[in-house]
Amino acid sequence: MLTSMRHATPAFQPDAELARGADPAADTTEADVEAPPGVDAPLRAQVPATAAGERLDKVLATLFPQFSRSRLKQWCEAGLVCSAGQALAPRTKARAGAELELSVPMDAEASSFTAEPVPLRVLWHDDEVAVIDKPAGLVVHPAAGNWSGTLLNGLLARFPGCAALPRAGIVHRLDKDTSGLLVVALSLQAQTDLVRQLQARSVSRQYLALAWGELPAPRSVDAPIGRHPRDRLRMAVVASGKPARTHFEPLATVRSAAGAVTALRCRLDTGRTHQIRVHAQHLGLPLLGDALYGRRGAPQHEPPWNGLARQALHAAVLSFDHPRNAQRLSFVAPVADDVSALWGALGGAAEVLAVERWSR
């Protein structure tokens, strides 16, 4: 049964612009770690049975994916990874069940994993998972240019136990300027289970988008997505990309002086970076307000368009199996005010955006 919940919007200050295209988990070249000026409280994780016998630096990259493998290897060499009080080398064979401690040097990235009073709209939570309604403008994970003020920082303040989890329990993301729902793990068991559900495509994610153009009938786009061959800030449909599939359903079309605008129900089968935005553009339906993939020359600064300062994309419905008891849970976040206000100003009927009526 679909659960609809409405929450008052807390005071929120947008953080700095996220460097587009940056991947905080990407492998980067780091300066050698010799004598770190200090370390934060150790991060702890247990080696799963499936990783027994693997090289330690490879296992660490899985347990602590918020850091690059090259950086983790350097920290191993600096004696910052221990088990039972003994420093471990990168080539050490991992032992199933071993408790690992990672002492993170006090650098920009390490200090980003600190608790901060970032307002979060928590729709529901128990000891295993939390469902967040993310406002547009909030970066999910710290990265270059955004070492604080992120959803992750807010999670550490609201749920301190997340500090012991990879990426503080974050299992999937939304773009900074996309609003709506995401689920966060509050235990290692839940995180493992949710990642498996995402891989098995049993997590249902549905979005509401406003796009330029018309779509006469539902369409599915099954096209691989990868980094744009010439513009590294963008993603694109490329033959060498990762498989990606998005289903688009037209809900209604309105006509404006600037062209037709269609409200779309979008369903993801995969979760690639910028997937809906890239596939919508590929289909000839660029999203309103999208500075990276939107229609060139589209109105932005005059009414009613100037009420939308980001892409018109909202994660409206989220369904998944509870990691502990497999009960199916479904949540709805009513369409964000800026998107619904623009649709109304264009003459669109409010009931078109009634995502509460959508099935899973």
PDB file of C-alpha atoms in Angstrom, residues 162-294:
ATOM      1  CA  CYS A 162      26.035   6.332  10.472  1.00  0.00           C
ATOM      2  CA  ALA A 163      29.667   7.276  11.163  1.00  0.00           C
ATOM      3  CA  ALA A 164      30.514   3.565  11.271  1.00  0.00           C
ATOM      4  CA  LEU A 165      29.017   2.893   7.807  1.00  0.00           C
ATOM      5  CA  PRO A 166      30.498   3.330   4.326  1.00  0.00           C
ATOM      6  CA  ARG A 167      29.364   6.697   2.946  1.00  0.00           C
ATOM      7  CA  ALA A 168      27.466   7.153   6.217  1.00  0.00           C
ATOM      8  CA  GLY A 169      24.806   4.746   4.959  1.00  0.00           C
ATOM      9  CA  ILE A 170      24.127   6.455   1.626  1.00  0.00           C
ATOM     10  CA  VAL A 171      23.288   3.830  -1.002  1.00  0.00           C
ATOM     11  CA  HIS A 172      22.019   6.009  -3.866  1.00  0.00           C
ATOM     12  CA  ARG A 173      22.004   9.709  -4.661  1.00  0.00           C
ATOM     13  CA  LEU A 174      20.022  12.511  -6.187  1.00  0.00           C
ATOM     14  CA  ASP A 175      21.608  15.362  -8.116  1.00  0.00           C
ATOM     15  CA  LYS A 176      22.026  18.552  -6.100  1.00  0.00           C
ATOM     16  CA  ASP A 177      19.172  20.295  -7.924  1.00  0.00           C
ATOM     17  CA  THR A 178      16.801  17.315  -7.942  1.00  0.00           C
ATOM     18  CA  SER A 179      14.312  17.173  -5.081  1.00  0.00           C
ATOM     19  CA  GLY A 180      12.623  14.184  -3.512  1.00  0.00           C
ATOM     20  CA  LEU A 181      13.089  10.791  -1.918  1.00  0.00           C
ATOM     21  CA  LEU A 182      16.066   8.642  -1.100  1.00  0.00           C
ATOM     22  CA  VAL A 183      16.602   5.835   1.390  1.00  0.00           C
ATOM     23  CA  VAL A 184      19.581   5.717   3.753  1.00  0.00           C
ATOM     24  CA  ALA A 185      20.850   2.681   5.662  1.00  0.00           C
ATOM     25  CA  LEU A 186      21.338   2.990   9.432  1.00  0.00           C
ATOM     26  CA  SER A 187      23.076  -0.367   9.872  1.00  0.00           C
ATOM     27  CA  LEU A 188      25.681  -2.308   7.920  1.00  0.00           C
ATOM     28  CA  GLN A 189      23.238  -5.183   7.382  1.00  0.00           C
ATOM     29  CA  ALA A 190      20.648  -2.783   5.968  1.00  0.00           C
ATOM     30  CA  GLN A 191      23.202  -1.113   3.730  1.00  0.00           C
ATOM     31  CA  THR A 192      24.328  -4.439   2.284  1.00  0.00           C
ATOM     32  CA  ASP A 193      20.739  -5.492   1.674  1.00  0.00           C
ATOM     33  CA  LEU A 194      19.716  -2.201   0.055  1.00  0.00           C
ATOM     34  CA  VAL A 195      22.727  -2.261  -2.268  1.00  0.00           C
ATOM     35  CA  ARG A 196      21.715  -5.769  -3.334  1.00  0.00           C
ATOM     36  CA  GLN A 197      18.141  -4.607  -3.913  1.00  0.00           C
ATOM     37  CA  LEU A 198      19.393  -1.765  -6.096  1.00  0.00           C
ATOM     38  CA  GLN A 199      21.558  -4.176  -8.065  1.00  0.00           C
ATOM     39  CA  ALA A 200      18.610  -6.547  -8.444  1.00  0.00           C
ATOM     40  CA  ARG A 201      16.416  -3.602  -9.526  1.00  0.00           C
ATOM     41  CA  SER A 202      13.820  -4.393  -6.878  1.00  0.00           C
ATOM     42  CA  VAL A 203      13.907  -0.794  -5.597  1.00  0.00           C
ATOM     43  CA  SER A 204      11.206   1.166  -7.409  1.00  0.00           C
ATOM     44  CA  ARG A 205      11.988   4.845  -8.118  1.00  0.00           C
ATOM     45  CA  GLN A 206       9.531   7.098  -9.922  1.00  0.00           C
ATOM     46  CA  TYR A 207      10.070  10.748 -10.801  1.00  0.00           C
ATOM     47  CA  LEU A 208       7.963  13.658 -11.990  1.00  0.00           C
ATOM     48  CA  ALA A 209       9.603  15.810 -14.670  1.00  0.00           C
ATOM     49  CA  LEU A 210       8.567  18.797 -16.784  1.00  0.00           C
ATOM     50  CA  ALA A 211      10.075  18.680 -20.256  1.00  0.00           C
ATOM     51  CA  TRP A 212      10.088  20.732 -23.417  1.00  0.00           C
ATOM     52  CA  GLY A 213       8.165  19.103 -26.269  1.00  0.00           C
ATOM     53  CA  GLU A 214       5.472  16.479 -26.635  1.00  0.00           C
ATOM     54  CA  LEU A 215       5.430  12.715 -26.127  1.00  0.00           C
ATOM     55  CA  PRO A 216       2.340  11.178 -27.768  1.00  0.00           C
ATOM     56  CA  ALA A 217       2.702   7.768 -26.101  1.00  0.00           C
ATOM     57  CA  PRO A 218       4.829   6.064 -23.424  1.00  0.00           C
ATOM     58  CA  ARG A 219       8.425   5.389 -24.480  1.00  0.00           C
ATOM     59  CA  SER A 220      11.307   3.473 -22.977  1.00  0.00           C
ATOM     60  CA  VAL A 221      14.900   4.494 -23.587  1.00  0.00           C
ATOM     61  CA  ASP A 222      17.406   1.637 -23.348  1.00  0.00           C
ATOM     62  CA  ALA A 223      20.709   3.335 -24.113  1.00  0.00           C
ATOM     63  CA  PRO A 224      24.120   3.155 -22.355  1.00  0.00           C
ATOM     64  CA  ILE A 225      25.330   6.215 -20.462  1.00  0.00           C
ATOM     65  CA  GLY A 226      28.932   7.299 -19.969  1.00  0.00           C
ATOM     66  CA  ARG A 227      31.086  10.395 -19.761  1.00  0.00           C
ATOM     67  CA  HIS A 228      30.663  12.735 -22.742  1.00  0.00           C
ATOM     68  CA  PRO A 229      33.612  12.204 -25.126  1.00  0.00           C
ATOM     69  CA  ARG A 230      34.365  15.925 -25.424  1.00  0.00           C
ATOM     70  CA  ASP A 231      32.790  17.594 -22.385  1.00  0.00           C
ATOM     71  CA  ARG A 232      33.887  15.923 -19.146  1.00  0.00           C
ATOM     72  CA  LEU A 233      31.284  17.845 -17.175  1.00  0.00           C
ATOM     73  CA  ARG A 234      28.460  16.052 -18.942  1.00  0.00           C
ATOM     74  CA  MET A 235      27.163  12.518 -19.328  1.00  0.00           C
ATOM     75  CA  ALA A 236      25.882  11.255 -22.666  1.00  0.00           C
ATOM     76  CA  VAL A 237      24.490   8.259 -24.502  1.00  0.00           C
ATOM     77  CA  VAL A 238      27.666   6.521 -25.692  1.00  0.00           C
ATOM     78  CA  ALA A 239      28.296   2.986 -26.931  1.00  0.00           C
ATOM     79  CA  SER A 240      30.996   2.437 -24.304  1.00  0.00           C
ATOM     80  CA  GLY A 241      28.743   3.529 -21.421  1.00  0.00           C
ATOM     81  CA  LYS A 242      27.027   1.460 -18.749  1.00  0.00           C
ATOM     82  CA  PRO A 243      23.606  -0.057 -19.486  1.00  0.00           C
ATOM     83  CA  ALA A 244      20.747   2.281 -18.601  1.00  0.00           C
ATOM     84  CA  ARG A 245      17.003   2.081 -19.068  1.00  0.00           C
ATOM     85  CA  THR A 246      14.331   4.694 -18.317  1.00  0.00           C
ATOM     86  CA  HIS A 247      10.580   4.513 -18.918  1.00  0.00           C
ATOM     87  CA  PHE A 248       8.735   7.741 -19.777  1.00  0.00           C
ATOM     88  CA  GLU A 249       4.953   8.197 -19.584  1.00  0.00           C
ATOM     89  CA  PRO A 250       3.289  11.454 -20.695  1.00  0.00           C
ATOM     90  CA  LEU A 251       0.732  12.767 -18.197  1.00  0.00           C
ATOM     91  CA  ALA A 252      -0.391  15.995 -19.884  1.00  0.00           C
ATOM     92  CA  THR A 253       0.884  18.705 -22.217  1.00  0.00           C
ATOM     93  CA  VAL A 254       0.348  22.456 -21.959  1.00  0.00           C
ATOM     94  CA  ARG A 255       1.187  25.081 -24.555  1.00  0.00           C
ATOM     95  CA  SER A 256       3.132  28.205 -23.723  1.00  0.00           C
ATOM     96  CA  ALA A 257       4.471  31.087 -25.766  1.00  0.00           C
ATOM     97  CA  ALA A 258       7.887  29.393 -25.556  1.00  0.00           C
ATOM     98  CA  GLY A 259       6.651  25.994 -26.705  1.00  0.00           C
ATOM     99  CA  ALA A 260       4.903  22.855 -25.516  1.00  0.00           C
ATOM    100  CA  VAL A 261       5.666  21.535 -22.036  1.00  0.00           C
ATOM    101  CA  THR A 262       4.887  17.943 -21.028  1.00  0.00           C
ATOM    102  CA  ALA A 263       4.590  16.520 -17.540  1.00  0.00           C
ATOM    103  CA  LEU A 264       6.298  13.123 -17.479  1.00  0.00           C
ATOM    104  CA  ARG A 265       6.194  10.181 -15.129  1.00  0.00           C
ATOM    105  CA  CYS A 266       9.656   8.607 -15.244  1.00  0.00           C
ATOM    106  CA  ARG A 267      10.605   5.197 -13.894  1.00  0.00           C
ATOM    107  CA  LEU A 268      14.195   4.007 -13.476  1.00  0.00           C
ATOM    108  CA  ASP A 269      15.406   0.472 -14.041  1.00  0.00           C
ATOM    109  CA  THR A 270      19.021   1.521 -13.453  1.00  0.00           C
ATOM    110  CA  GLY A 271      20.649   4.398 -11.605  1.00  0.00           C
ATOM    111  CA  ARG A 272      23.315   6.048 -13.739  1.00  0.00           C
ATOM    112  CA  THR A 273      24.579   9.576 -13.165  1.00  0.00           C
ATOM    113  CA  HIS A 274      22.085  12.128 -14.582  1.00  0.00           C
ATOM    114  CA  GLN A 275      20.162   9.229 -16.153  1.00  0.00           C
ATOM    115  CA  ILE A 276      16.721  10.812 -16.542  1.00  0.00           C
ATOM    116  CA  ARG A 277      18.174  14.110 -17.721  1.00  0.00           C
ATOM    117  CA  VAL A 278      20.391  12.408 -20.321  1.00  0.00           C
ATOM    118  CA  HIS A 279      17.705  10.022 -21.584  1.00  0.00           C
ATOM    119  CA  ALA A 280      15.100  12.786 -21.746  1.00  0.00           C
ATOM    120  CA  GLN A 281      17.449  14.912 -23.844  1.00  0.00           C
ATOM    121  CA  HIS A 282      18.223  11.869 -26.019  1.00  0.00           C
ATOM    122  CA  LEU A 283      14.479  11.457 -26.573  1.00  0.00           C
ATOM    123  CA  GLY A 284      14.194  15.116 -27.636  1.00  0.00           C
ATOM    124  CA  LEU A 285      12.524  16.162 -24.358  1.00  0.00           C
ATOM    125  CA  PRO A 286      15.083  18.260 -22.422  1.00  0.00           C
ATOM    126  CA  LEU A 287      13.953  19.145 -18.918  1.00  0.00           C
ATOM    127  CA  LEU A 288      12.852  22.658 -18.023  1.00  0.00           C
ATOM    128  CA  GLY A 289      15.464  24.618 -16.100  1.00  0.00           C
ATOM    129  CA  ASP A 290      18.266  22.139 -16.810  1.00  0.00           C
ATOM    130  CA  ALA A 291      21.412  24.243 -17.245  1.00  0.00           C
ATOM    131  CA  LEU A 292      23.479  21.244 -18.373  1.00  0.00           C
ATOM    132  CA  TYR A 293      21.144  19.304 -20.666  1.00  0.00           C
ATOM    133  CA  GLY A 294      18.252  21.717 -21.227  1.00  0.00           C
TER     134      GLY A 294
END
